[in-house]
CSV table of C-alpha atoms and ligand atoms in Angstrom, one decimal:
chain,number,residue,atom,x,y,z
A,136,MET,CA,7.1,23.6,25.4
A,137,ARG,CA,8.3,24.6,22.0
A,138,ILE,CA,6.3,23.4,19.0
A,139,ASP,CA,7.5,24.0,15.2
A,140,VAL,CA,5.3,23.3,12.4
A,141,VAL,CA,6.4,22.8,8.9
A,142,SER,CA,3.7,23.2,6.3
A,143,ILE,CA,3.0,24.9,2.6
A,144,PHE,CA,-0.3,26.4,4.2
A,145,PRO,CA,1.1,28.0,7.2
A,146,THR,CA,-2.2,30.2,7.5
A,147,PHE,CA,-3.9,27.1,8.5
A,148,PHE,CA,-2.3,27.4,11.9
A,149,ASP,CA,-3.6,31.0,12.7
A,150,VAL,CA,-6.2,29.6,14.8
A,151,LEU,CA,-3.5,28.4,17.3
A,152,GLU,CA,-3.8,32.2,18.4
A,153,VAL,CA,-7.3,32.1,19.6
A,154,SER,CA,-8.9,30.0,22.5
A,155,LEU,CA,-7.0,28.1,25.4
A,156,LEU,CA,-3.8,27.5,23.3
A,157,GLY,CA,-3.8,31.1,22.0
A,158,LYS,CA,-4.0,32.0,25.9
A,159,ALA,CA,-1.1,29.5,26.8
A,160,ARG,CA,1.0,31.3,24.1
A,161,ASP,CA,0.5,34.7,25.5
A,162,ARG,CA,1.3,33.6,29.0
A,163,GLY,CA,4.6,31.8,27.7
A,164,LEU,CA,3.5,28.3,28.4
A,165,LEU,CA,3.6,27.4,24.7
A,166,ASP,CA,6.1,28.5,22.0
A,167,VAL,CA,4.8,28.0,18.6
A,168,ARG,CA,6.4,28.7,15.3
A,169,VAL,CA,5.1,28.0,11.8
A,170,HIS,CA,7.4,27.8,9.0
A,171,ASP,CA,6.4,27.9,5.2
A,172,LEU,CA,8.2,25.0,3.3
A,173,ARG,CA,8.2,27.0,0.4
A,174,ASP,CA,10.7,29.6,1.9
A,175,HIS,CA,13.0,26.5,1.5
A,176,ALA,CA,12.6,25.9,-2.2
A,177,HIS,CA,15.1,27.3,-4.7
A,178,ASP,CA,13.4,27.5,-8.1
A,179,ARG,CA,11.7,30.5,-9.4
A,180,HIS,CA,8.1,28.9,-8.8
A,181,ARG,CA,9.2,27.7,-5.4
A,182,SER,CA,8.2,24.1,-5.9
A,183,VAL,CA,8.2,21.7,-3.2
A,184,ASP,CA,7.0,18.4,-5.1
A,185,ASP,CA,8.0,16.6,-8.2
A,186,THR,CA,6.8,13.4,-10.1
A,187,PRO,CA,7.3,9.8,-8.4
A,188,TYR,CA,10.2,7.8,-9.5
A,189,GLY,CA,8.8,4.5,-10.9
A,190,GLY,CA,5.6,6.2,-11.9
A,191,GLY,CA,2.2,6.4,-10.4
A,192,ALA,CA,-0.6,9.0,-9.5
A,193,GLY,CA,0.2,12.4,-7.9
A,194,MET,CA,3.3,14.1,-6.8
A,195,VAL,CA,5.9,13.5,-4.1
A,196,MET,CA,7.1,16.4,-2.0
A,197,LYS,CA,11.0,16.9,-2.9
A,198,PRO,CA,13.6,16.1,0.0
A,199,GLU,CA,15.9,19.1,-0.1
A,200,PRO,CA,13.3,22.0,1.2
A,201,TRP,CA,12.3,19.5,4.1
A,202,GLY,CA,16.2,18.8,4.9
A,203,GLN,CA,16.7,22.6,4.9
A,204,ALA,CA,13.7,23.4,7.0
A,205,LEU,CA,14.4,20.7,9.6
A,206,ASP,CA,18.1,21.6,9.9
A,207,GLU,CA,17.1,25.2,10.4
A,208,ILE,CA,14.5,24.2,13.1
A,209,VAL,CA,16.8,21.8,15.0
A,210,ALA,CA,19.8,24.2,14.8
A,211,SER,CA,17.8,26.8,16.9
A,212,SER,CA,16.6,24.1,19.1
A,213,ASP,CA,19.5,23.6,21.6
A,214,ALA,CA,19.5,27.2,22.3
A,215,ASP,CA,16.2,27.4,23.9
A,216,ALA,CA,15.0,23.9,24.5
A,217,GLY,CA,17.9,22.3,26.2
A,218,THR,CA,19.9,19.3,25.0
A,219,VAL,CA,17.1,17.0,24.4
A,220,ARG,CA,16.5,15.9,20.6
A,221,PRO,CA,13.1,17.2,19.3
A,222,VAL,CA,10.5,14.5,18.7
A,223,ILE,CA,9.7,15.0,14.9
A,224,ILE,CA,6.1,13.9,14.1
A,225,PHE,CA,5.1,13.2,10.6
A,226,PRO,CA,1.2,13.1,10.5
A,227,SER,CA,0.2,10.2,8.2
A,228,PRO,CA,-2.6,7.9,7.8
A,229,ALA,CA,0.4,5.0,7.3
A,230,GLY,CA,1.4,6.0,10.8
A,231,GLU,CA,0.9,4.5,14.2
A,232,LEU,CA,-2.3,5.7,16.0
A,233,PHE,CA,-2.5,8.6,18.2
A,234,SER,CA,-4.1,8.3,21.4
A,235,GLN,CA,-4.4,10.0,24.6
A,236,ALA,CA,-1.6,8.0,25.9
A,237,THR,CA,0.4,9.3,23.0
A,238,ALA,CA,-0.7,12.9,24.0
A,239,ARG,CA,0.2,12.2,27.6
A,240,GLU,CA,4.0,10.9,26.4
A,241,LEU,CA,4.3,14.1,24.1
A,242,ALA,CA,3.1,16.5,26.7
A,243,ASP,CA,6.4,15.4,28.8
A,244,GLU,CA,8.6,16.7,25.8
A,245,PRO,CA,10.4,20.1,25.6
A,246,HIS,CA,10.5,20.2,21.8
A,247,LEU,CA,7.9,19.0,19.4
A,248,VAL,CA,8.4,19.4,15.4
A,249,PHE,CA,5.4,18.7,13.2
A,250,GLY,CA,6.2,18.0,9.4
A,251,CYS,CA,2.9,18.5,7.6
A,252,GLY,CA,3.0,16.7,4.1
A,253,ARG,CA,0.7,17.2,1.2
A,254,TYR,CA,0.1,15.5,-2.2
A,255,GLU,CA,0.9,11.6,-2.4
A,256,GLY,CA,3.5,11.9,0.4
A,257,ILE,CA,7.2,13.0,1.3
A,258,ASP,CA,10.2,11.4,-0.3
A,259,GLU,CA,10.9,8.4,2.0
A,260,ARG,CA,14.5,9.7,2.8
A,261,VAL,CA,13.3,12.4,4.6
A,262,PHE,CA,12.2,10.4,7.4
A,263,ASP,CA,15.5,8.7,7.5
A,264,TYR,CA,17.4,11.9,7.5
A,265,ALA,CA,15.0,13.4,10.2
A,266,ALA,CA,16.0,10.5,12.2
A,267,THR,CA,19.6,11.9,12.5
A,268,LEU,CA,18.3,15.1,14.1
A,269,GLY,CA,15.7,14.0,16.4
A,270,ARG,CA,13.1,11.1,17.3
A,271,VAL,CA,10.9,10.4,14.4
A,272,ARG,CA,7.4,9.2,14.6
A,273,LEU,CA,4.6,9.0,11.9
A,274,MET,CA,1.3,9.4,13.6
A,275,SER,CA,-2.0,8.8,12.2
A,276,LEU,CA,-5.5,10.0,13.8
A,277,GLY,CA,-7.5,7.0,12.5
A,278,ASP,CA,-8.4,4.9,9.7
A,279,TYR,CA,-9.6,7.5,7.0
A,280,VAL,CA,-7.8,9.9,4.6
A,281,LEU,CA,-7.3,13.6,5.0
A,282,ASN,CA,-5.9,15.9,2.2
A,283,GLY,CA,-2.8,16.7,4.1
A,284,GLY,CA,-1.2,16.7,7.7
A,285,GLU,CA,-2.2,20.0,8.7
A,286,VAL,CA,-5.7,19.0,10.2
A,287,ALA,CA,-4.1,16.0,11.8
A,288,ALA,CA,-1.3,18.1,13.3
A,289,MET,CA,-3.7,20.5,14.6
A,290,ALA,CA,-5.8,18.0,16.3
A,291,MET,CA,-2.6,16.6,18.0
A,292,ILE,CA,-1.1,19.8,19.0
A,293,GLU,CA,-4.5,20.8,20.8
A,294,ALA,CA,-4.7,17.4,22.4
A,295,VAL,CA,-1.0,17.6,23.7
A,296,GLY,CA,-1.3,21.3,24.3
A,297,ARG,CA,-4.0,21.0,27.0
A,298,LEU,CA,-2.1,18.7,28.9
A,299,ILE,CA,0.7,21.2,29.6
A,300,PRO,CA,0.5,22.2,33.2
A,301,GLY,CA,-1.3,25.6,33.3
A,302,VAL,CA,-3.0,25.4,30.1
A,303,VAL,CA,-6.4,24.2,31.3
A,304,GLY,CA,-7.4,26.2,34.4
A,305,ASN,CA,-8.8,23.5,36.5
A,306,PRO,CA,-6.5,20.4,36.3
A,307,GLU,CA,-9.4,18.4,37.6
A,308,SER,CA,-11.4,18.8,34.4
A,309,LEU,CA,-8.7,16.8,32.8
A,310,VAL,CA,-8.8,13.7,34.7
A,311,GLU,CA,-12.8,13.3,34.2
A,312,GLU,CA,-12.6,13.2,30.5
A,313,SER,CA,-13.4,10.3,28.0
A,314,HIS,CA,-10.1,8.2,27.6
A,315,GLU,CA,-8.4,9.5,30.4
A,316,ASP,CA,-9.5,6.4,32.4
A,317,GLY,CA,-10.0,4.2,29.4
A,318,LEU,CA,-13.8,4.7,29.5
A,319,LEU,CA,-15.9,7.2,27.9
A,320,GLU,CA,-17.1,10.2,30.2
A,321,TYR,CA,-20.4,10.0,32.0
A,322,PRO,CA,-23.3,12.1,30.9
A,323,SER,CA,-23.6,15.7,32.4
A,324,TYR,CA,-26.6,17.9,33.4
A,325,THR,CA,-27.2,21.3,34.6
A,326,LYS,CA,-30.2,23.3,35.4
A,327,PRO,CA,-33.0,23.4,35.0
A,328,ALA,CA,-33.9,19.8,36.5
A,329,SER,CA,-36.8,19.4,34.1
A,330,TRP,CA,-36.7,20.6,30.5
A,331,ARG,CA,-39.1,20.2,27.7
A,332,GLY,CA,-40.4,17.0,29.4
A,333,ARG,CA,-36.9,15.4,30.1
A,334,GLU,CA,-35.8,15.0,33.7
A,335,VAL,CA,-32.4,15.1,35.2
A,336,PRO,CA,-31.8,11.7,36.7
A,337,ASP,CA,-32.8,11.7,40.2
A,338,VAL,CA,-29.6,10.3,41.9
A,339,LEU,CA,-27.9,13.8,40.6
A,340,LEU,CA,-30.5,15.9,42.6
A,341,SER,CA,-29.9,13.4,45.9
A,342,GLY,CA,-26.8,15.1,47.1
A,343,HIS,CA,-25.4,11.7,48.1
A,344,HIS,CA,-22.0,11.8,46.6
A,345,ALA,CA,-21.2,8.0,47.0
A,346,ARG,CA,-24.3,7.2,45.1
A,347,VAL,CA,-23.5,9.7,42.2
A,348,ALA,CA,-20.1,8.3,42.0
A,349,ASP,CA,-21.3,4.8,41.5
A,350,TRP,CA,-24.0,5.9,39.0
A,351,ARG,CA,-21.4,7.8,37.0
A,352,ARG,CA,-19.0,4.9,36.9
A,353,ALA,CA,-21.8,2.5,35.8
A,354,GLN,CA,-22.8,5.0,33.1
A,355,GLN,CA,-19.3,5.2,31.8
A,356,VAL,CA,-19.1,1.5,31.6
A,357,GLU,CA,-22.4,1.0,29.9
A,358,ARG,CA,-21.7,3.7,27.3
A,359,THR,CA,-18.4,2.1,26.4
A,360,ARG,CA,-19.9,-1.2,26.1
A,361,ILE,CA,-22.4,0.3,23.7
A,362,ARG,CA,-20.3,2.8,21.8
A,363,ARG,CA,-16.8,1.6,22.0
A,364,PRO,CA,-16.9,-2.2,23.0
A,365,ASP,CA,-13.3,-2.6,21.8
A,366,LEU,CA,-12.1,-0.2,24.7
A,367,LEU,CA,-13.3,-2.4,27.3
A,368,PRO,CA,-11.8,-5.9,28.4
A,369,ALA,CA,-13.4,-8.9,26.9
A,370,ALA,CA,-15.1,-10.0,30.2
A,371,GLU,CA,-16.9,-6.7,30.4
A,372,THR,CA,-18.4,-6.8,26.8
A,373,GLU,CA,-20.7,-9.9,27.5
A,374,PRO,CA,-24.4,-9.0,27.5
A,375,GLN,CA,-25.5,-8.5,31.0
A,376,ALA,CA,-27.6,-11.2,32.7
B,626,6GU,CL1,-2.2,12.0,10.3
B,626,6GU,N1,-2.8,12.3,7.7
B,626,6GU,C1,-3.8,12.3,6.8
B,626,6GU,N2,-3.4,12.7,5.5
B,626,6GU,N3,-4.8,11.6,6.8
B,626,6GU,C2,-5.1,11.2,8.1
B,626,6GU,C3,-4.2,11.1,9.2
B,626,6GU,C4,-3.1,11.9,9.1
B,626,6GU,N4,-4.9,10.6,10.3
B,626,6GU,C5,-6.0,10.0,9.8
B,626,6GU,N5,-6.2,10.4,8.4
């Protein structure tokens, strides 16, 4: 998979060189290219923002550097990512919610482009223009505000990247995760069986695989009911008799 990122803080993405995704890049599973939006600015100060038409607080990102950056990325896309148009993602608190289902969808794509906005936003015409180059999606991590798209893009890249075949060593570890089956994950324990007066649940020491599986499932449902009742069908959120 190829991932291009456009940002005024390209060094933010240096951490993609470490850990699991860094190894995936070394192994050629992931081709990440980070672009400095200011390389596409044309005045002496390399400015990428200006005051909003109609007035109001803050600055708005100018359309020209975005147009040029996206043109350049998409022009180089066909050559090495096939003929499928890229998915162009603009992280935004005003976007649709990003979820594990979104991550699974995006993991099947050959080419993702992340456009990271700062300040009060990007000139609206950029989204419209980007839709002539690729499939545009505005995506939010949740109902809170970050200073810009960088941290959100990083979270999405990690969530998508780990689903690419071969990135996570043991594919089985991908399925027993929170959200993969619509429930939170079950609690995990390791040795010692007794630690500071706290015991590992007996059932896990029993060696009885069916009972362990039943217990884990019940724990998943119970935790989800307590912490995230919004994830359960209404019937399962009723107080237990
Ligand atoms: Cl994607 N961007 C920003 N700026 N803030 C956010 C977000 C994204 N998701 C949640 N908050």
